JSON list of C-alpha atoms in Angstrom, two decimals:
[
{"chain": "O", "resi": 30, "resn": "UNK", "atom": "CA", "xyz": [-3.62, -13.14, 8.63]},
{"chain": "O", "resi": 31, "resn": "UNK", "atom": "CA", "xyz": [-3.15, -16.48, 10.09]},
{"chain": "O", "resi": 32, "resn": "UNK", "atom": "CA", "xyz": [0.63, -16.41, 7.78]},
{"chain": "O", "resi": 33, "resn": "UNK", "atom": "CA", "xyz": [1.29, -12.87, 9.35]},
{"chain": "O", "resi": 34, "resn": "UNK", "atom": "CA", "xyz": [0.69, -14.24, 12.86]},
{"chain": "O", "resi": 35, "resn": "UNK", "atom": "CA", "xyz": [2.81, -17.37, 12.34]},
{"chain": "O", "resi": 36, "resn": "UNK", "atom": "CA", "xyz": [6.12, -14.86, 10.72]},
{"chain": "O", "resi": 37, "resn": "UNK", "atom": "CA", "xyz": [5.11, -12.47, 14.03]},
{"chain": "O", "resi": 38, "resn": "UNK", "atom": "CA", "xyz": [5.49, -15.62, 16.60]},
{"chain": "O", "resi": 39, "resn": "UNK", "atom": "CA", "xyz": [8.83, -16.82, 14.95]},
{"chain": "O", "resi": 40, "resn": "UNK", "atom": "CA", "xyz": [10.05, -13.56, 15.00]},
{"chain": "O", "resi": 41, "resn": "UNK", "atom": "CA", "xyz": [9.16, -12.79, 18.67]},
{"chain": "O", "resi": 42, "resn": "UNK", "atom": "CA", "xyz": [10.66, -15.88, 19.24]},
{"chain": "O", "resi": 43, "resn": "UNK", "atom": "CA", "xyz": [13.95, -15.02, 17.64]},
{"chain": "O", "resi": 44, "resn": "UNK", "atom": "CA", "xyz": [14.03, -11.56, 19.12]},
{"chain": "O", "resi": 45, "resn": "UNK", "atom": "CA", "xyz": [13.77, -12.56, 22.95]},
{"chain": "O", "resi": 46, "resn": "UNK", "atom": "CA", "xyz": [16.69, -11.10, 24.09]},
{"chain": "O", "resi": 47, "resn": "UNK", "atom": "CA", "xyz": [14.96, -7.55, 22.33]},
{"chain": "O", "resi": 48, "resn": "UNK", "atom": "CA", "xyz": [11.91, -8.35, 24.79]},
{"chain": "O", "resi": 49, "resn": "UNK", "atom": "CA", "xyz": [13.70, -9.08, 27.81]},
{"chain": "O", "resi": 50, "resn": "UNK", "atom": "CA", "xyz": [16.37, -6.13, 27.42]},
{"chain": "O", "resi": 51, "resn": "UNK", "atom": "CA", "xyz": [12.76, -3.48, 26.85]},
{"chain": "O", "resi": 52, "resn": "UNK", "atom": "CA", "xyz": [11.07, -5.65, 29.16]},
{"chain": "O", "resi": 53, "resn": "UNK", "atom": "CA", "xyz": [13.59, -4.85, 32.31]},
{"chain": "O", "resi": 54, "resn": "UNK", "atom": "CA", "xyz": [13.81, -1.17, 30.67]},
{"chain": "O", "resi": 55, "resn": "UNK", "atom": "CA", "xyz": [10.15, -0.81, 31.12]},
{"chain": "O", "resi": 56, "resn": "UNK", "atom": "CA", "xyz": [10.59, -2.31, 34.86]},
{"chain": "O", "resi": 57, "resn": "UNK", "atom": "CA", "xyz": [12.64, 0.53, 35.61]},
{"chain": "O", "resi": 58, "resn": "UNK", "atom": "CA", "xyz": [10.28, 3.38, 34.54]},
{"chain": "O", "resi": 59, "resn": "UNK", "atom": "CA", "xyz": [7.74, 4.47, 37.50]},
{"chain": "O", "resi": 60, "resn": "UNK", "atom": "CA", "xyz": [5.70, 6.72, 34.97]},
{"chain": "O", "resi": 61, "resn": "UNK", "atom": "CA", "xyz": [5.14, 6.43, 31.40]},
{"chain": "O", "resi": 62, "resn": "UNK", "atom": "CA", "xyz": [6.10, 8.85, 28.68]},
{"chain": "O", "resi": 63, "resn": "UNK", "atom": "CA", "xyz": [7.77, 9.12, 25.29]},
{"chain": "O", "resi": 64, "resn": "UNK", "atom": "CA", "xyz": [10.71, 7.74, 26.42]},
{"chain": "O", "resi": 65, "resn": "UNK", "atom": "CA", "xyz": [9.54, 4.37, 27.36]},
{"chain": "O", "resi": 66, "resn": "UNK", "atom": "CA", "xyz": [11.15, 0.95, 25.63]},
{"chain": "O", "resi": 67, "resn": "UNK", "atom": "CA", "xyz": [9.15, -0.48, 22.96]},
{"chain": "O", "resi": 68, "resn": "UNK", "atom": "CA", "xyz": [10.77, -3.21, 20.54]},
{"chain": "O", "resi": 69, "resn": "UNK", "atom": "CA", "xyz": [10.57, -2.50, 16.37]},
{"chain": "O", "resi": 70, "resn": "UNK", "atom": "CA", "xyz": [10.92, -5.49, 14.47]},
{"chain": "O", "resi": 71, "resn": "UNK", "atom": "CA", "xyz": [12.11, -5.13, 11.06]},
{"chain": "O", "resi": 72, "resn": "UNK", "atom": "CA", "xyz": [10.93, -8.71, 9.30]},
{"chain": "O", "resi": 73, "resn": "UNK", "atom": "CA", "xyz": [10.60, -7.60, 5.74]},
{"chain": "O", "resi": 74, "resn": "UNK", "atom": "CA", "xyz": [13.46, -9.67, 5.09]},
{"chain": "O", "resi": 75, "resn": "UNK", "atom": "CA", "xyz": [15.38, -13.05, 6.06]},
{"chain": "O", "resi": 76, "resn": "UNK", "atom": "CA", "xyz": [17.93, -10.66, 7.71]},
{"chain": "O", "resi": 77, "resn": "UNK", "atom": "CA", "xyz": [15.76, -9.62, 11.09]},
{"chain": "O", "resi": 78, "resn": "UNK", "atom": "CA", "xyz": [16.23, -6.40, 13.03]},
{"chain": "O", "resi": 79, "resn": "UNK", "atom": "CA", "xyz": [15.19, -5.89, 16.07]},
{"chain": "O", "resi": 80, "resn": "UNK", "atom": "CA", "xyz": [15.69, -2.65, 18.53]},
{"chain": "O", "resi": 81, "resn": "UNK", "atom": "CA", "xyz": [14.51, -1.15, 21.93]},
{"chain": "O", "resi": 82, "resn": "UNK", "atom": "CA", "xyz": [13.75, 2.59, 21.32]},
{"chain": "O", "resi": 83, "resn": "UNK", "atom": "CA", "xyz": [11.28, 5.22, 23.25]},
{"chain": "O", "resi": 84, "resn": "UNK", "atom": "CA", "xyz": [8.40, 5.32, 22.13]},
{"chain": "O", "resi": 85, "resn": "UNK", "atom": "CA", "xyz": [8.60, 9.01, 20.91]},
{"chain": "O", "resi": 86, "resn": "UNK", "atom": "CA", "xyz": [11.58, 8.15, 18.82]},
{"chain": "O", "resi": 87, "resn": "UNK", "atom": "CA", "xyz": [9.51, 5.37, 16.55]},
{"chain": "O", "resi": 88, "resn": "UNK", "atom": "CA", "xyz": [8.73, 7.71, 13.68]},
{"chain": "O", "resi": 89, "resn": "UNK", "atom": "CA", "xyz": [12.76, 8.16, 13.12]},
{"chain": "O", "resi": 90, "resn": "UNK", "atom": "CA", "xyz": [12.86, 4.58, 12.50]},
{"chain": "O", "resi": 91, "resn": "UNK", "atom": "CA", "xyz": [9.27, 3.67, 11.25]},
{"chain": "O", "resi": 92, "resn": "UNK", "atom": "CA", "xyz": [8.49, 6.37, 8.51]},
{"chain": "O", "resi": 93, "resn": "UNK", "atom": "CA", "xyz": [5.15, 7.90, 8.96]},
{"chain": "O", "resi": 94, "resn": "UNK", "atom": "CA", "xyz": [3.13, 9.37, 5.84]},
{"chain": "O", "resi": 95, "resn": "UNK", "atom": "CA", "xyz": [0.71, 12.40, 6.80]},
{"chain": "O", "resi": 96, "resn": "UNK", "atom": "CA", "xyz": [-0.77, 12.40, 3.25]},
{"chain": "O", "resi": 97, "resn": "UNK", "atom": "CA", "xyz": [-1.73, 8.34, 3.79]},
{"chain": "O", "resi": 98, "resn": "UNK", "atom": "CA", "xyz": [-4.29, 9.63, 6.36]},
{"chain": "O", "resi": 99, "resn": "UNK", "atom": "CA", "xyz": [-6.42, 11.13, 3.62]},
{"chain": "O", "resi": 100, "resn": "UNK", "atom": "CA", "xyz": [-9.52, 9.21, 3.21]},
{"chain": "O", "resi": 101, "resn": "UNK", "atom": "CA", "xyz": [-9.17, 9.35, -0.32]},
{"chain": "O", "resi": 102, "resn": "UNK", "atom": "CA", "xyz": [-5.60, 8.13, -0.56]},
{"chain": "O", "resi": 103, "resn": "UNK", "atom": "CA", "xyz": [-6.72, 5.27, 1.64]},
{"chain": "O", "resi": 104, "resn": "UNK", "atom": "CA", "xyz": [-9.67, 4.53, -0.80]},
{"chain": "O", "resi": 105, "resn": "UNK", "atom": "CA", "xyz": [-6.85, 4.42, -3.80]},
{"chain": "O", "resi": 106, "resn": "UNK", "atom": "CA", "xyz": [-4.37, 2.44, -2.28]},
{"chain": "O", "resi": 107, "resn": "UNK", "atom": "CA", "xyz": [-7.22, -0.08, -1.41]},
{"chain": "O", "resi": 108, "resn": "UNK", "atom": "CA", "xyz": [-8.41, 0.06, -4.98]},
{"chain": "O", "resi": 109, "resn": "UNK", "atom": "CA", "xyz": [-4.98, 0.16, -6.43]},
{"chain": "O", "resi": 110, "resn": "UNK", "atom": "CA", "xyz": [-3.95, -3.04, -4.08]},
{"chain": "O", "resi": 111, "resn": "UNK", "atom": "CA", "xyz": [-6.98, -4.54, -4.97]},
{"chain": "O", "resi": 112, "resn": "UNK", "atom": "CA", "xyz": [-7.34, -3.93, -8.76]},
{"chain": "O", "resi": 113, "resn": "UNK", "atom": "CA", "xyz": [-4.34, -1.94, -10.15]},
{"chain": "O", "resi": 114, "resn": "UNK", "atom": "CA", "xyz": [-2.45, 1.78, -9.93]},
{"chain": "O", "resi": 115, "resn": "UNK", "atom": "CA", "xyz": [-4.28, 2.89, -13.31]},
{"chain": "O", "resi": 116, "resn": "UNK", "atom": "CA", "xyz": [-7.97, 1.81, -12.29]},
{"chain": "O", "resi": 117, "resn": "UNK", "atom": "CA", "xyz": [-7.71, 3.57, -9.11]},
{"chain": "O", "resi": 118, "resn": "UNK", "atom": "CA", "xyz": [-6.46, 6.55, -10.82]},
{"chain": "O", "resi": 119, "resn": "UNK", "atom": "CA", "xyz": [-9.16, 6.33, -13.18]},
{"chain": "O", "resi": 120, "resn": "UNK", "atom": "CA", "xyz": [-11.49, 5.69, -9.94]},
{"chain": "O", "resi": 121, "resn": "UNK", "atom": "CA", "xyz": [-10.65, 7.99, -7.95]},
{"chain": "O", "resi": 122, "resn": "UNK", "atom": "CA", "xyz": [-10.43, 11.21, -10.88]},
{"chain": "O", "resi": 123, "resn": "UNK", "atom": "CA", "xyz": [-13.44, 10.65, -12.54]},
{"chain": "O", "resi": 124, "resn": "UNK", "atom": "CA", "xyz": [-16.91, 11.24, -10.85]},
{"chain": "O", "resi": 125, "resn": "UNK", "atom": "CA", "xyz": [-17.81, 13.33, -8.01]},
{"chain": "O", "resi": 126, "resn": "UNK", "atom": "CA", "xyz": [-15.45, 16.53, -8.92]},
{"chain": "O", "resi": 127, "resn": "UNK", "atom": "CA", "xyz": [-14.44, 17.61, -4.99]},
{"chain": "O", "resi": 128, "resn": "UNK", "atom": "CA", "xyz": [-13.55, 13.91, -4.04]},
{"chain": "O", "resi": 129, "resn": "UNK", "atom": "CA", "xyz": [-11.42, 14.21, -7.12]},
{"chain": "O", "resi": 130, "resn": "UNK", "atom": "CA", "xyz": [-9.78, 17.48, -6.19]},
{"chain": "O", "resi": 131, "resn": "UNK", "atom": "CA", "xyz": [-9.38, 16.47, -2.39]},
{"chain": "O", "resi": 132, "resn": "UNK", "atom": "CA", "xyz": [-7.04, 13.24, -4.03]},
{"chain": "O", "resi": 133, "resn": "UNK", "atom": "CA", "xyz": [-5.83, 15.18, -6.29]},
{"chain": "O", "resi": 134, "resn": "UNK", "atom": "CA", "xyz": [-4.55, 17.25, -3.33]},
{"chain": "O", "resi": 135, "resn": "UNK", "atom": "CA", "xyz": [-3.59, 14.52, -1.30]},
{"chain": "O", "resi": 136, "resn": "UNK", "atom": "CA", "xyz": [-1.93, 12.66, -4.00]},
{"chain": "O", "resi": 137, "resn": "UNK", "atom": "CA", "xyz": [0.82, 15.12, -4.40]},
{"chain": "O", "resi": 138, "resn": "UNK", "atom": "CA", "xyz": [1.54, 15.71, -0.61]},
{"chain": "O", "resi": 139, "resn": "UNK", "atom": "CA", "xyz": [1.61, 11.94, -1.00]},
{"chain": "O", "resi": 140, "resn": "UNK", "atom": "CA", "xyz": [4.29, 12.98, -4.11]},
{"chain": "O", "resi": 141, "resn": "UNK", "atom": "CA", "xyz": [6.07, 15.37, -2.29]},
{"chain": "O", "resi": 142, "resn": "UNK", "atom": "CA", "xyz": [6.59, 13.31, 0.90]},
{"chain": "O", "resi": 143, "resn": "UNK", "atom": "CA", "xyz": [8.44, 10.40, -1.65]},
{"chain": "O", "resi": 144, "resn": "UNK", "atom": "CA", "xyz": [10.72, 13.39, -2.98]},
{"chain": "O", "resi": 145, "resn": "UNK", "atom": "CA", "xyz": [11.35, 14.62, 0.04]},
{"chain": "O", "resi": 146, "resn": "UNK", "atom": "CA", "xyz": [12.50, 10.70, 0.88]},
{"chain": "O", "resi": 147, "resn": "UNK", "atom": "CA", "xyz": [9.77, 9.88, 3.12]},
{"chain": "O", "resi": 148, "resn": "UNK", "atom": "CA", "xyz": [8.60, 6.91, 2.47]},
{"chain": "O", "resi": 149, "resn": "UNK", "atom": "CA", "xyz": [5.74, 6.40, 4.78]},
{"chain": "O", "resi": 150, "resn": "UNK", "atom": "CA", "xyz": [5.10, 2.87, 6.28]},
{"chain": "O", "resi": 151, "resn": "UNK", "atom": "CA", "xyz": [2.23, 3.56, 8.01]},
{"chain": "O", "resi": 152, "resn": "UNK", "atom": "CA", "xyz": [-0.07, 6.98, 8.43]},
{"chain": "O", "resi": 153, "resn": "UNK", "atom": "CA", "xyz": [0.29, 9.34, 11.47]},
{"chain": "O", "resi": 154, "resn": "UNK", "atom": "CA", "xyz": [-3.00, 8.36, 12.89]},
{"chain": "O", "resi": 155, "resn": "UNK", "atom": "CA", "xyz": [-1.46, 4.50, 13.52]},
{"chain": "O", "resi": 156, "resn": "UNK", "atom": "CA", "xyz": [1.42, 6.13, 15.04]},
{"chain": "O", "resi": 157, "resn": "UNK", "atom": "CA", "xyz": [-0.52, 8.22, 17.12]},
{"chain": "O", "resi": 158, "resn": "UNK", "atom": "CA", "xyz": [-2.74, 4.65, 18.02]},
{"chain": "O", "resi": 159, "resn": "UNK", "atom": "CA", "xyz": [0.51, 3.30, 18.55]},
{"chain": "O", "resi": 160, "resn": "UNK", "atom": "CA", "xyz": [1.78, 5.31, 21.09]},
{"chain": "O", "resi": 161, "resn": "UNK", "atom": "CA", "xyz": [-1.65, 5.55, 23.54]},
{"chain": "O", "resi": 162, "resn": "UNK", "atom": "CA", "xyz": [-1.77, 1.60, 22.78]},
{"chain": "O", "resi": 163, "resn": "UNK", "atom": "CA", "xyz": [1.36, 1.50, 24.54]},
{"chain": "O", "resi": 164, "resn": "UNK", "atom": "CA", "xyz": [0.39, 4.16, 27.25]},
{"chain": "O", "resi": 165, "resn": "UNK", "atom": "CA", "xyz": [-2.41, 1.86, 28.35]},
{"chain": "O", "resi": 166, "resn": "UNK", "atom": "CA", "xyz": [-0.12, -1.23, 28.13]},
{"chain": "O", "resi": 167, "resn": "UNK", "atom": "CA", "xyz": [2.17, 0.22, 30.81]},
{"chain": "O", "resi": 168, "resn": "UNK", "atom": "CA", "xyz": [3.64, -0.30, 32.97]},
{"chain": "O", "resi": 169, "resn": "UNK", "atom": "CA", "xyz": [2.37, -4.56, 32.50]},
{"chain": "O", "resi": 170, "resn": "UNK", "atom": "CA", "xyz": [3.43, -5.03, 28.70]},
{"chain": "O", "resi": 171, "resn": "UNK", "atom": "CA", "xyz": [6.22, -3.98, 26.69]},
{"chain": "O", "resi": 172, "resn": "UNK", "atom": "CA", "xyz": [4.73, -2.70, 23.11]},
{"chain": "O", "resi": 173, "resn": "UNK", "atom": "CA", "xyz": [5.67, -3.33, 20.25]},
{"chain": "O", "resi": 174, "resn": "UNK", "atom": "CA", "xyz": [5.54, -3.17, 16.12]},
{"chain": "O", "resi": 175, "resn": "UNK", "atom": "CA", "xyz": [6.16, -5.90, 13.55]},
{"chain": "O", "resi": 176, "resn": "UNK", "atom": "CA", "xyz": [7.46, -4.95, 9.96]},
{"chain": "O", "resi": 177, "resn": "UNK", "atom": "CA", "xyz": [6.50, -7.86, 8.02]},
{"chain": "O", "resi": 178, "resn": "UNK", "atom": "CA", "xyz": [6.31, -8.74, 4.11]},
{"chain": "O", "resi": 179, "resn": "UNK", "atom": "CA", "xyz": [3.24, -7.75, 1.93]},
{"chain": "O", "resi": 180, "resn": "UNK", "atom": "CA", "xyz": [0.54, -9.33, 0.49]},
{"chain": "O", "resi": 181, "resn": "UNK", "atom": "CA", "xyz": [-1.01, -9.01, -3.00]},
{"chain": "O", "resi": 182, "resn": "UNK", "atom": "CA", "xyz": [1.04, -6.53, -4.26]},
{"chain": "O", "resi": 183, "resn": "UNK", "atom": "CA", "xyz": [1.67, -4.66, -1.25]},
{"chain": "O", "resi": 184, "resn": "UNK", "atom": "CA", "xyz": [5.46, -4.06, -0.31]},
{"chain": "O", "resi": 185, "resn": "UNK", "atom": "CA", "xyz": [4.84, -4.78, 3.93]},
{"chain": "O", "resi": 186, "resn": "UNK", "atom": "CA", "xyz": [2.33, -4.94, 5.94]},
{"chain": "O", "resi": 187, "resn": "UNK", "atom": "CA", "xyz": [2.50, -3.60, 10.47]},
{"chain": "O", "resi": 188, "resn": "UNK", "atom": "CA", "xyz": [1.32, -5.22, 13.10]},
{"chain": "O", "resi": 189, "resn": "UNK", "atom": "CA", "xyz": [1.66, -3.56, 16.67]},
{"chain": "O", "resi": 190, "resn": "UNK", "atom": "CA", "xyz": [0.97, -5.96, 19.60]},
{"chain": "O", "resi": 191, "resn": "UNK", "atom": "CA", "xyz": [2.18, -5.90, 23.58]},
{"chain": "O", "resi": 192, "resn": "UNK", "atom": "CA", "xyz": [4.19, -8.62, 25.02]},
{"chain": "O", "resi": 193, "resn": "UNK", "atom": "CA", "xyz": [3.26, -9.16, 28.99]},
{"chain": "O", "resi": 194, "resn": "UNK", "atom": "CA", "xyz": [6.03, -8.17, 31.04]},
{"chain": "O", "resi": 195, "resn": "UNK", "atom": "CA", "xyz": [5.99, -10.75, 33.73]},
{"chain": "O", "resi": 196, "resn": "UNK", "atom": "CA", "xyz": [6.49, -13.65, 30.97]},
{"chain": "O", "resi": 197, "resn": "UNK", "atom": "CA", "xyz": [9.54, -11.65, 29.56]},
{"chain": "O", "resi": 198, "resn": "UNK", "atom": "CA", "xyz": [11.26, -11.41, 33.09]},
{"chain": "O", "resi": 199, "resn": "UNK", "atom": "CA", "xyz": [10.49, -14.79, 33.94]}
]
């Protein structure tokens, strides 16, 4: 974590001017809603993006998986990140029949959101976090979401955090 938090303050750093520009947006709102500035840093890469958009916009740019939600297809990624694909196949079919059927279920929504080009980044209960994280942040903190490299296999990893306001229009 301590890697991911170093890459998150060199990128905040970096993106300033994407702080300020939300951070004065936000100072104009007088009530929140889905149309309030948060700041999406894209950091996968050595070529950084950063934007303001409203906060009900953030699943068009931050794809969001329904199918990742399932407790089961959280249990395979883990064991798939952990060990491999094929053991957590193996893991995850073989056992306890319904858990098997319920992944089995939720593996091909998983399937048929990656055909359908949705490529989830995160599930639609962090977006959903996301967004009252950022209702209780306002009006003092600009919120925000961090798209950084993965770890061990994995191909990024999200961190959401709020940058105070006051220290951004300073």
């Amino acid at each position: 974590m301590t890697s991911n938090r170093a890459r998150l303050d060199v990128l905040v750093s970096e993106c300033r001017h994407t702080f300020v520009e939300a951070a004065m947006q936000l100072n104009a709102v007088s009530t929140w809603s889905f149309s309030c500035p948060c700041v999406v840093i894209d950091g996968r890469t050595d070529q950084i993006k950063a934007e303001v958009i409203g906060v009900g916009s953030i699943g068009n740019l931050v794809p969001t998986s329904a199918a990742i939600d399932s407790p089961e297809v959280k249990e395979w990624l883990r064991i798939a990140t952990e060990k491999s694909p094929e053991v957590a196949f193996a893991m995850m079919l073989n056992g306890d029949e319904e858990r098997a059927t319920r992944f089995n279920e939720a593996y091909e929504r998983l399937i048929e959101e990656r055909r359908n080009g949705i490529k989830g980044l995160w599930s639609a209960d962090d977006l959903c976090s996301f967004v009252s994280r950022s209702q209780a942040a306002f009006p003092k903190a600009v919120s925000a979401i961090a798209l950084l490299p993965g770890k061990k296999g994995q191909s990024h990893s999200i961190l959401t955090f709020e940058s105070d306001i006051t220290s951004l229009l300073s």
